[in-house]
């Protein structure tokens, strides 16, 4: 794992999503913990046009080989996002589960696992690409 690039990702998430003026911490991780396996993001704004609610909690799993060289100028990258259960959208006037999501149990909480399959990235890619792809998925999940 390339810790320097991971730290850059964490700083970027904090800059983009924390609202320190209102005292909200929307990106959380234990700074004293040497190894982290995911980045929790409570109160993430949901971009769905016909969503049931405006925010949900996310958890971004951090692969052990994040940003390690994969050959041909490519690097290993994030693959998935865990989304708080119960996120639904309106289809034909009814609230329905978002397709292509799988249930996953973690630490007593129920999350839905979204596989984005972004396995590799270039040298200048950061976590913002993952968030954009997730928002694109939510805007058109079928």
GROMACS .gro file of N, CA and C in nm:
model
  426
    1UNK      N    1   0.086  -0.118   0.000
    1UNK     CA    2   0.000   0.000   0.000
    1UNK      C    3   0.090   0.124   0.000
    2UNK      N    4   0.052   0.219  -0.083
    2UNK     CA    5   0.125   0.345  -0.087
    2UNK      C    6   0.060   0.440   0.015
    3UNK      N    7   0.119   0.449   0.133
    3UNK     CA    8   0.061   0.529   0.242
    3UNK      C    9   0.057   0.678   0.210
    4UNK      N   10   0.153   0.726   0.133
    4UNK     CA   11   0.155   0.867   0.097
    4UNK      C   12   0.030   0.903   0.015
    5UNK      N   13  -0.002   0.822  -0.086
    5UNK     CA   14  -0.121   0.850  -0.168
    5UNK      C   15  -0.249   0.829  -0.089
    6UNK      N   16  -0.251   0.730   0.002
    6UNK     CA   17  -0.369   0.711   0.088
    6UNK      C   18  -0.390   0.833   0.175
    7UNK      N   19  -0.284   0.887   0.234
    7UNK     CA   20  -0.297   1.008   0.316
    7UNK      C   21  -0.346   1.126   0.233
    8UNK      N   22  -0.301   1.137   0.110
    8UNK     CA   23  -0.351   1.242   0.022
    8UNK      C   24  -0.501   1.225  -0.002
    9UNK      N   25  -0.545   1.100  -0.021
    9UNK     CA   26  -0.688   1.073  -0.039
    9UNK      C   27  -0.767   1.115   0.084
   10UNK      N   28  -0.719   1.081   0.202
   10UNK     CA   29  -0.789   1.116   0.326
   10UNK      C   30  -0.799   1.267   0.342
   11UNK      N   31  -0.692   1.338   0.314
   11UNK     CA   32  -0.694   1.485   0.322
   11UNK      C   33  -0.792   1.544   0.221
   12UNK      N   34  -0.797   1.486   0.102
   12UNK     CA   35  -0.890   1.534   0.001
   12UNK      C   36  -1.035   1.511   0.044
   13UNK      N   37  -1.065   1.393   0.097
   13UNK     CA   38  -1.200   1.366   0.145
   13UNK      C   39  -1.242   1.464   0.254
   14UNK      N   40  -1.151   1.491   0.345
   14UNK     CA   41  -1.181   1.587   0.453
   14UNK      C   42  -1.207   1.725   0.394
   15UNK      N   43  -1.124   1.767   0.300
   15UNK     CA   44  -1.141   1.900   0.239
   15UNK      C   45  -1.273   1.909   0.163
   16UNK      N   46  -1.313   1.802   0.097
   16UNK     CA   47  -1.434   1.804   0.015
   16UNK      C   48  -1.563   1.783   0.093
   17UNK      N   49  -1.559   1.700   0.199
   17UNK     CA   50  -1.683   1.655   0.259
   17UNK      C   51  -1.704   1.692   0.405
   18UNK      N   52  -1.600   1.732   0.477
   18UNK     CA   53  -1.622   1.774   0.615
   18UNK      C   54  -1.676   1.917   0.616
   19UNK      N   55  -1.769   1.942   0.705
   19UNK     CA   56  -1.826   2.075   0.720
   19UNK      C   57  -1.789   2.124   0.860
   20UNK      N   58  -1.666   2.172   0.874
   20UNK     CA   59  -1.618   2.210   1.006
   20UNK      C   60  -1.689   2.334   1.060
   21UNK      N   61  -1.743   2.417   0.974
   21UNK     CA   62  -1.816   2.535   1.022
   21UNK      C   63  -1.940   2.494   1.101
   22UNK      N   64  -2.001   2.381   1.062
   22UNK     CA   65  -2.119   2.333   1.133
   22UNK      C   66  -2.085   2.222   1.231
   23UNK      N   67  -1.955   2.194   1.247
   23UNK     CA   68  -1.912   2.092   1.341
   23UNK      C   69  -1.938   1.949   1.297
   24UNK      N   70  -1.962   1.929   1.169
   24UNK     CA   71  -1.990   1.794   1.119
   24UNK      C   72  -1.862   1.728   1.072
   25UNK      N   73  -1.842   1.606   1.117
   25UNK     CA   74  -1.731   1.525   1.070
   25UNK      C   75  -1.788   1.421   0.975
   26UNK      N   76  -1.774   1.442   0.847
   26UNK     CA   77  -1.829   1.352   0.748
   26UNK      C   78  -1.728   1.251   0.696
   27UNK      N   79  -1.604   1.262   0.741
   27UNK     CA   80  -1.500   1.164   0.711
   27UNK      C   81  -1.435   1.131   0.844
   28UNK      N   82  -1.431   1.001   0.875
   28UNK     CA   83  -1.375   0.962   1.005
   28UNK      C   84  -1.278   0.847   0.989
   29UNK      N   85  -1.169   0.856   1.060
   29UNK     CA   86  -1.078   0.743   1.072
   29UNK      C   87  -0.989   0.770   1.191
   30UNK      N   88  -0.933   0.665   1.245
   30UNK     CA   89  -0.852   0.675   1.365
   30UNK      C   90  -0.709   0.712   1.326
   31UNK      N   91  -0.669   0.836   1.348
   31UNK     CA   92  -0.537   0.882   1.307
   31UNK      C   93  -0.425   0.809   1.379
   32UNK      N   94  -0.452   0.762   1.500
   32UNK     CA   95  -0.347   0.694   1.576
   32UNK      C   96  -0.331   0.548   1.535
   33UNK      N   97  -0.427   0.496   1.462
   33UNK     CA   98  -0.419   0.357   1.419
   33UNK      C   99  -0.330   0.347   1.297
   34UNK      N  100  -0.229   0.263   1.303
   34UNK     CA  101  -0.133   0.253   1.193
   34UNK      C  102  -0.195   0.194   1.068
   35UNK      N  103  -0.276   0.091   1.085
   35UNK     CA  104  -0.341   0.028   0.969
   35UNK      C  105  -0.490   0.057   0.975
   36UNK      N  106  -0.544   0.101   0.865
   36UNK     CA  107  -0.688   0.120   0.856
   36UNK      C  108  -0.740   0.032   0.744
   37UNK      N  109  -0.860  -0.018   0.758
   37UNK     CA  110  -0.914  -0.104   0.655
   37UNK      C  111  -1.033  -0.042   0.583
   38UNK      N  112  -1.085   0.070   0.634
   38UNK     CA  113  -1.193   0.139   0.565
   38UNK      C  114  -1.201   0.284   0.616
   39UNK      N  115  -1.264   0.368   0.537
   39UNK     CA  116  -1.286   0.507   0.573
   39UNK      C  117  -1.436   0.530   0.586
   40UNK      N  118  -1.487   0.551   0.709
   40UNK     CA  119  -1.630   0.578   0.725
   40UNK      C  120  -1.664   0.722   0.682
   41UNK      N  121  -1.776   0.738   0.614
   41UNK     CA  122  -1.823   0.870   0.572
   41UNK      C  123  -1.971   0.882   0.606
   42UNK      N  124  -2.005   0.921   0.730
   42UNK     CA  125  -2.147   0.940   0.764
   42UNK      C  126  -2.202   1.065   0.694
   43UNK      N  127  -2.329   1.067   0.672
   43UNK     CA  128  -2.400   1.182   0.615
   43UNK      C  129  -2.348   1.222   0.476
   44UNK      N  130  -2.323   1.124   0.391
   44UNK     CA  131  -2.284   1.154   0.253
   44UNK      C  132  -2.409   1.195   0.176
   45UNK      N  133  -2.401   1.301   0.099
   45UNK     CA  134  -2.517   1.349   0.022
   45UNK      C  135  -2.542   1.256  -0.096
   46UNK      N  136  -2.665   1.214  -0.109
   46UNK     CA  137  -2.705   1.119  -0.213
   46UNK      C  138  -2.754   1.198  -0.334
   47UNK      N  139  -2.696   1.172  -0.453
   47UNK     CA  140  -2.734   1.250  -0.571
   47UNK      C  141  -2.853   1.196  -0.649
   48UNK      N  142  -2.925   1.100  -0.595
   48UNK     CA  143  -3.039   1.045  -0.669
   48UNK      C  144  -3.147   1.150  -0.690
   49UNK      N  145  -3.201   1.152  -0.808
   49UNK     CA  146  -3.310   1.245  -0.837
   49UNK      C  147  -3.436   1.206  -0.762
   50UNK      N  148  -3.465   1.078  -0.757
   50UNK     CA  149  -3.587   1.030  -0.693
   50UNK      C  150  -3.555   0.947  -0.569
   51UNK      N  151  -3.457   0.990  -0.491
   51UNK     CA  152  -3.417   0.913  -0.374
   51UNK      C  153  -3.516   0.929  -0.260
   52UNK      N  154  -3.508   0.836  -0.167
   52UNK     CA  155  -3.595   0.838  -0.051
   52UNK      C  156  -3.545   0.938   0.053
   53UNK      N  157  -3.414   0.956   0.062
   53UNK     CA  158  -3.357   1.049   0.160
   53UNK      C  159  -3.235   1.118   0.100
   54UNK      N  160  -3.192   1.224   0.165
   54UNK     CA  161  -3.083   1.306   0.109
   54UNK      C  162  -2.943   1.261   0.148
   55UNK      N  163  -2.928   1.189   0.259
   55UNK     CA  164  -2.795   1.146   0.300
   55UNK      C  165  -2.796   0.998   0.338
   56UNK      N  166  -2.678   0.938   0.336
   56UNK     CA  167  -2.660   0.802   0.383
   56UNK      C  168  -2.515   0.787   0.429
   57UNK      N  169  -2.489   0.683   0.506
   57UNK     CA  170  -2.352   0.656   0.549
   57UNK      C  171  -2.282   0.568   0.448
   58UNK      N  172  -2.156   0.600   0.422
   58UNK     CA  173  -2.072   0.520   0.334
   58UNK      C  174  -1.954   0.466   0.414
   59UNK      N  175  -1.897   0.359   0.367
   59UNK     CA  176  -1.773   0.308   0.421
   59UNK      C  177  -1.691   0.260   0.302
   60UNK      N  178  -1.572   0.313   0.287
   60UNK     CA  179  -1.489   0.280   0.172
   60UNK      C  180  -1.381   0.182   0.216
   61UNK      N  181  -1.390   0.055   0.174
   61UNK     CA  182  -1.285  -0.042   0.208
   61UNK      C  183  -1.153  -0.005   0.139
   62UNK      N  184  -1.045  -0.017   0.211
   62UNK     CA  185  -0.913   0.016   0.157
   62UNK      C  186  -0.840  -0.114   0.126
   63UNK      N  187  -0.813  -0.141  -0.002
   63UNK     CA  188  -0.742  -0.264  -0.038
   63UNK      C  189  -0.599  -0.263   0.017
   64UNK      N  190  -0.548  -0.379   0.050
   64UNK     CA  191  -0.412  -0.387   0.106
   64UNK      C  192  -0.307  -0.347   0.003
   65UNK      N  193  -0.340  -0.356  -0.124
   65UNK     CA  194  -0.245  -0.320  -0.229
   65UNK      C  195  -0.276  -0.184  -0.293
   66UNK      N  196  -0.349  -0.099  -0.224
   66UNK     CA  197  -0.390   0.031  -0.279
   66UNK      C  198  -0.270   0.110  -0.329
   67UNK      N  199  -0.277   0.151  -0.454
   67UNK     CA  200  -0.175   0.231  -0.523
   67UNK      C  201  -0.040   0.162  -0.538
   68UNK      N  202  -0.034   0.031  -0.516
   68UNK     CA  203   0.088  -0.043  -0.549
   68UNK      C  204   0.096  -0.055  -0.700
   69UNK      N  205   0.217  -0.056  -0.757
   69UNK     CA  206   0.230  -0.071  -0.903
   69UNK      C  207   0.170  -0.203  -0.951
   70UNK      N  208   0.098  -0.195  -1.063
   70UNK     CA  209   0.036  -0.314  -1.122
   70UNK      C  210   0.092  -0.341  -1.261
   71UNK      N  211   0.192  -0.263  -1.303
   71UNK     CA  212   0.252  -0.279  -1.435
   71UNK      C  213   0.189  -0.187  -1.538
   72UNK      N  214   0.263  -0.160  -1.643
   72UNK     CA  215   0.216  -0.076  -1.755
   72UNK      C  216   0.168   0.061  -1.709
   73UNK      N  217   0.231   0.120  -1.607
   73UNK     CA  218   0.194   0.252  -1.559
   73UNK      C  219   0.063   0.257  -1.483
   74UNK      N  220   0.008   0.142  -1.449
   74UNK     CA  221  -0.117   0.132  -1.376
   74UNK      C  222  -0.089   0.102  -1.228
   75UNK      N  223  -0.187   0.135  -1.142
   75UNK     CA  224  -0.176   0.112  -0.999
   75UNK      C  225  -0.305   0.047  -0.950
   76UNK      N  226  -0.293  -0.036  -0.845
   76UNK     CA  227  -0.412  -0.094  -0.784
   76UNK      C  228  -0.496   0.017  -0.721
   77UNK      N  229  -0.628   0.000  -0.723
   77UNK     CA  230  -0.719   0.108  -0.684
   77UNK      C  231  -0.835   0.050  -0.601
   78UNK      N  232  -0.920   0.138  -0.553
   78UNK     CA  233  -1.041   0.099  -0.479
   78UNK      C  234  -1.135   0.022  -0.571
   79UNK      N  235  -1.209  -0.075  -0.513
   79UNK     CA  236  -1.303  -0.153  -0.593
   79UNK      C  237  -1.448  -0.133  -0.553
   80UNK      N  238  -1.473  -0.107  -0.425
   80UNK     CA  239  -1.608  -0.114  -0.371
   80UNK      C  240  -1.638   0.001  -0.278
   81UNK      N  241  -1.766   0.018  -0.253
   81UNK     CA  242  -1.814   0.110  -0.149
   81UNK      C  243  -1.925   0.036  -0.074
   82UNK      N  244  -1.925   0.049   0.058
   82UNK     CA  245  -2.035  -0.006   0.137
   82UNK      C  246  -2.129   0.110   0.169
   83UNK      N  247  -2.258   0.088   0.147
   83UNK     CA  248  -2.361   0.190   0.165
   83UNK      C  249  -2.455   0.145   0.275
   84UNK      N  250  -2.495   0.239   0.358
   84UNK     CA  251  -2.591   0.211   0.464
   84UNK      C  252  -2.716   0.146   0.406
   85UNK      N  253  -2.766   0.045   0.474
   85UNK     CA  254  -2.885  -0.025   0.422
   85UNK      C  255  -3.005   0.069   0.419
   86UNK      N  256  -3.099   0.034   0.337
   86UNK     CA  257  -3.223   0.109   0.331
   86UNK      C  258  -3.225   0.221   0.229
   87UNK      N  259  -3.115   0.244   0.159
   87UNK     CA  260  -3.115   0.346   0.055
   87UNK      C  261  -3.198   0.292  -0.061
   88UNK      N  262  -3.304   0.364  -0.097
   88UNK     CA  263  -3.395   0.320  -0.202
   88UNK      C  264  -3.425   0.436  -0.295
   89UNK      N  265  -3.477   0.405  -0.410
   89UNK     CA  266  -3.514   0.509  -0.505
   89UNK      C  267  -3.652   0.481  -0.561
   90UNK      N  268  -3.711   0.583  -0.621
   90UNK     CA  269  -3.846   0.571  -0.675
   90UNK      C  270  -3.839   0.522  -0.819
   91UNK      N  271  -3.919   0.419  -0.844
   91UNK     CA  272  -3.932   0.369  -0.980
   91UNK      C  273  -4.078   0.339  -1.003
   92UNK      N  274  -4.136   0.399  -1.105
   92UNK     CA  275  -4.278   0.382  -1.135
   92UNK      C  276  -4.365   0.416  -1.014
   93UNK      N  277  -4.326   0.521  -0.940
   93UNK     CA  278  -4.404   0.569  -0.828
   93UNK      C  279  -4.390   0.490  -0.699
   94UNK      N  280  -4.304   0.386  -0.698
   94UNK     CA  281  -4.285   0.305  -0.577
   94UNK      C  282  -4.140   0.313  -0.532
   95UNK      N  283  -4.118   0.305  -0.400
   95UNK     CA  284  -3.983   0.296  -0.347
   95UNK      C  285  -3.934   0.153  -0.360
   96UNK      N  286  -3.821   0.134  -0.427
   96UNK     CA  287  -3.766   0.000  -0.447
   96UNK      C  288  -3.618   0.001  -0.413
   97UNK      N  289  -3.565  -0.118  -0.383
   97UNK     CA  290  -3.421  -0.130  -0.358
   97UNK      C  291  -3.345  -0.096  -0.485
   98UNK      N  292  -3.227  -0.041  -0.467
   98UNK     CA  293  -3.143  -0.008  -0.581
   98UNK      C  294  -3.082  -0.137  -0.634
   99UNK      N  295  -3.094  -0.164  -0.765
   99UNK     CA  296  -3.040  -0.288  -0.820
   99UNK      C  297  -2.888  -0.294  -0.811
  100UNK      N  298  -2.834  -0.414  -0.828
  100UNK     CA  299  -2.689  -0.441  -0.830
  100UNK      C  300  -2.622  -0.414  -0.696
  101UNK      N  301  -2.694  -0.418  -0.587
  101UNK     CA  302  -2.634  -0.403  -0.455
  101UNK      C  303  -2.651  -0.534  -0.380
  102UNK      N  304  -2.551  -0.570  -0.302
  102UNK     CA  305  -2.551  -0.693  -0.225
  102UNK      C  306  -2.543  -0.660  -0.077
  103UNK      N  307  -2.617  -0.731   0.004
  103UNK     CA  308  -2.612  -0.707   0.148
  103UNK      C  309  -2.482  -0.758   0.206
  104UNK      N  310  -2.429  -0.687   0.304
  104UNK     CA  311  -2.303  -0.722   0.368
  104UNK      C  312  -2.312  -0.685   0.515
  105UNK      N  313  -2.274  -0.773   0.602
  105UNK     CA  314  -2.280  -0.747   0.746
  105UNK      C  315  -2.142  -0.706   0.795
  106UNK      N  316  -2.132  -0.594   0.864
  106UNK     CA  317  -2.004  -0.549   0.919
  106UNK      C  318  -2.027  -0.488   1.056
  107UNK      N  319  -1.958  -0.539   1.155
  107UNK     CA  320  -1.959  -0.486   1.291
  107UNK      C  321  -2.102  -0.460   1.341
  108UNK      N  322  -2.191  -0.553   1.318
  108UNK     CA  323  -2.327  -0.539   1.369
  108UNK      C  324  -2.415  -0.445   1.290
  109UNK      N  325  -2.361  -0.375   1.194
  109UNK     CA  326  -2.441  -0.284   1.112
  109UNK      C  327  -2.466  -0.349   0.977
  110UNK      N  328  -2.574  -0.312   0.916
  110UNK     CA  329  -2.604  -0.367   0.783
  110UNK      C  330  -2.567  -0.264   0.677
  111UNK      N  331  -2.483  -0.307   0.587
  111UNK     CA  332  -2.445  -0.224   0.474
  111UNK      C  333  -2.483  -0.296   0.346
  112UNK      N  334  -2.487  -0.223   0.239
  112UNK     CA  335  -2.504  -0.278   0.107
  112UNK      C  336  -2.373  -0.258   0.033
  113UNK      N  337  -2.328  -0.360  -0.032
  113UNK     CA  338  -2.198  -0.360  -0.099
  113UNK      C  339  -2.218  -0.320  -0.244
  114UNK      N  340  -2.150  -0.217  -0.291
  114UNK     CA  341  -2.157  -0.175  -0.430
  114UNK      C  342  -2.022  -0.203  -0.495
  115UNK      N  343  -2.020  -0.292  -0.591
  115UNK     CA  344  -1.896  -0.324  -0.663
  115UNK      C  345  -1.886  -0.234  -0.785
  116UNK      N  346  -1.786  -0.146  -0.785
  116UNK     CA  347  -1.770  -0.053  -0.897
  116UNK      C  348  -1.667  -0.102  -0.997
  117UNK      N  349  -1.586  -0.200  -0.960
  117UNK     CA  350  -1.487  -0.262  -1.049
  117UNK      C  351  -1.391  -0.160  -1.111
  118UNK      N  352  -1.336  -0.075  -1.028
  118UNK     CA  353  -1.236   0.022  -1.074
  118UNK      C  354  -1.097  -0.027  -1.033
  119UNK      N  355  -1.065  -0.148  -1.063
  119UNK     CA  356  -0.948  -0.217  -1.009
  119UNK      C  357  -0.815  -0.145  -1.028
  120UNK      N  358  -0.797  -0.076  -1.140
  120UNK     CA  359  -0.669  -0.011  -1.168
  120UNK      C  360  -0.690   0.137  -1.197
  121UNK      N  361  -0.582   0.213  -1.177
  121UNK     CA  362  -0.589   0.357  -1.203
  121UNK      C  363  -0.453   0.405  -1.253
  122UNK      N  364  -0.448   0.530  -1.297
  122UNK     CA  365  -0.324   0.591  -1.342
  122UNK      C  366  -0.250   0.661  -1.228
  123UNK      N  367  -0.137   0.721  -1.258
  123UNK     CA  368  -0.055   0.782  -1.153
  123UNK      C  369  -0.116   0.906  -1.089
  124UNK      N  370  -0.210   0.971  -1.154
  124UNK     CA  371  -0.268   1.094  -1.099
  124UNK      C  372  -0.411   1.077  -1.049
  125UNK      N  373  -0.461   0.955  -1.045
  125UNK     CA  374  -0.596   0.927  -0.998
  125UNK      C  375  -0.600   0.932  -0.846
  126UNK      N  376  -0.710   0.983  -0.791
  126UNK     CA  377  -0.727   0.984  -0.645
  126UNK      C  378  -0.867   0.935  -0.610
  127UNK      N  379  -0.902   0.942  -0.484
  127UNK     CA  380  -1.028   0.887  -0.435
  127UNK      C  381  -1.150   0.962  -0.489
  128UNK      N  382  -1.131   1.082  -0.536
  128UNK     CA  383  -1.242   1.159  -0.592
  128UNK      C  384  -1.303   1.087  -0.712
  129UNK      N  385  -1.222   1.016  -0.788
  129UNK     CA  386  -1.272   0.937  -0.901
  129UNK      C  387  -1.369   0.830  -0.852
  130UNK      N  388  -1.337   0.764  -0.742
  130UNK     CA  389  -1.425   0.663  -0.685
  130UNK      C  390  -1.559   0.724  -0.645
  131UNK      N  391  -1.556   0.838  -0.578
  131UNK     CA  392  -1.679   0.904  -0.534
  131UNK      C  393  -1.762   0.946  -0.656
  132UNK      N  394  -1.699   1.000  -0.758
  132UNK     CA  395  -1.772   1.038  -0.880
  132UNK      C  396  -1.838   0.917  -0.947
  133UNK      N  397  -1.764   0.805  -0.954
  133UNK     CA  398  -1.821   0.684  -1.013
  133UNK      C  399  -1.939   0.632  -0.932
  134UNK      N  400  -1.929   0.640  -0.799
  134UNK     CA  401  -2.039   0.598  -0.713
  134UNK      C  402  -2.161   0.687  -0.734
  135UNK      N  403  -2.141   0.817  -0.742
  135UNK     CA  404  -2.253   0.909  -0.766
  135UNK      C  405  -2.314   0.887  -0.904
  136UNK      N  406  -2.230   0.856  -1.002
  136UNK     CA  407  -2.281   0.825  -1.137
  136UNK      C  408  -2.366   0.698  -1.132
  137UNK      N  409  -2.319   0.598  -1.056
  137UNK     CA  410  -2.397   0.475  -1.040
  137UNK      C  411  -2.532   0.504  -0.977
  138UNK      N  412  -2.534   0.586  -0.871
  138UNK     CA  413  -2.661   0.615  -0.804
  138UNK      C  414  -2.756   0.695  -0.892
  139UNK      N  415  -2.701   0.777  -0.981
  139UNK     CA  416  -2.785   0.856  -1.069
  139UNK      C  417  -2.853   0.768  -1.175
  140UNK      N  418  -2.792   0.654  -1.205
  140UNK     CA  419  -2.849   0.563  -1.303
  140UNK      C  420  -2.812   0.420  -1.267
  141UNK      N  421  -2.873   0.363  -1.162
  141UNK     CA  422  -2.831   0.233  -1.111
  141UNK      C  423  -2.872   0.111  -1.192
  142UNK      N  424  -2.950   0.128  -1.295
  142UNK     CA  425  -2.992   0.009  -1.370
  142UNK      C  426  -2.900  -0.019  -1.486
   0.00000   0.00000   0.00000
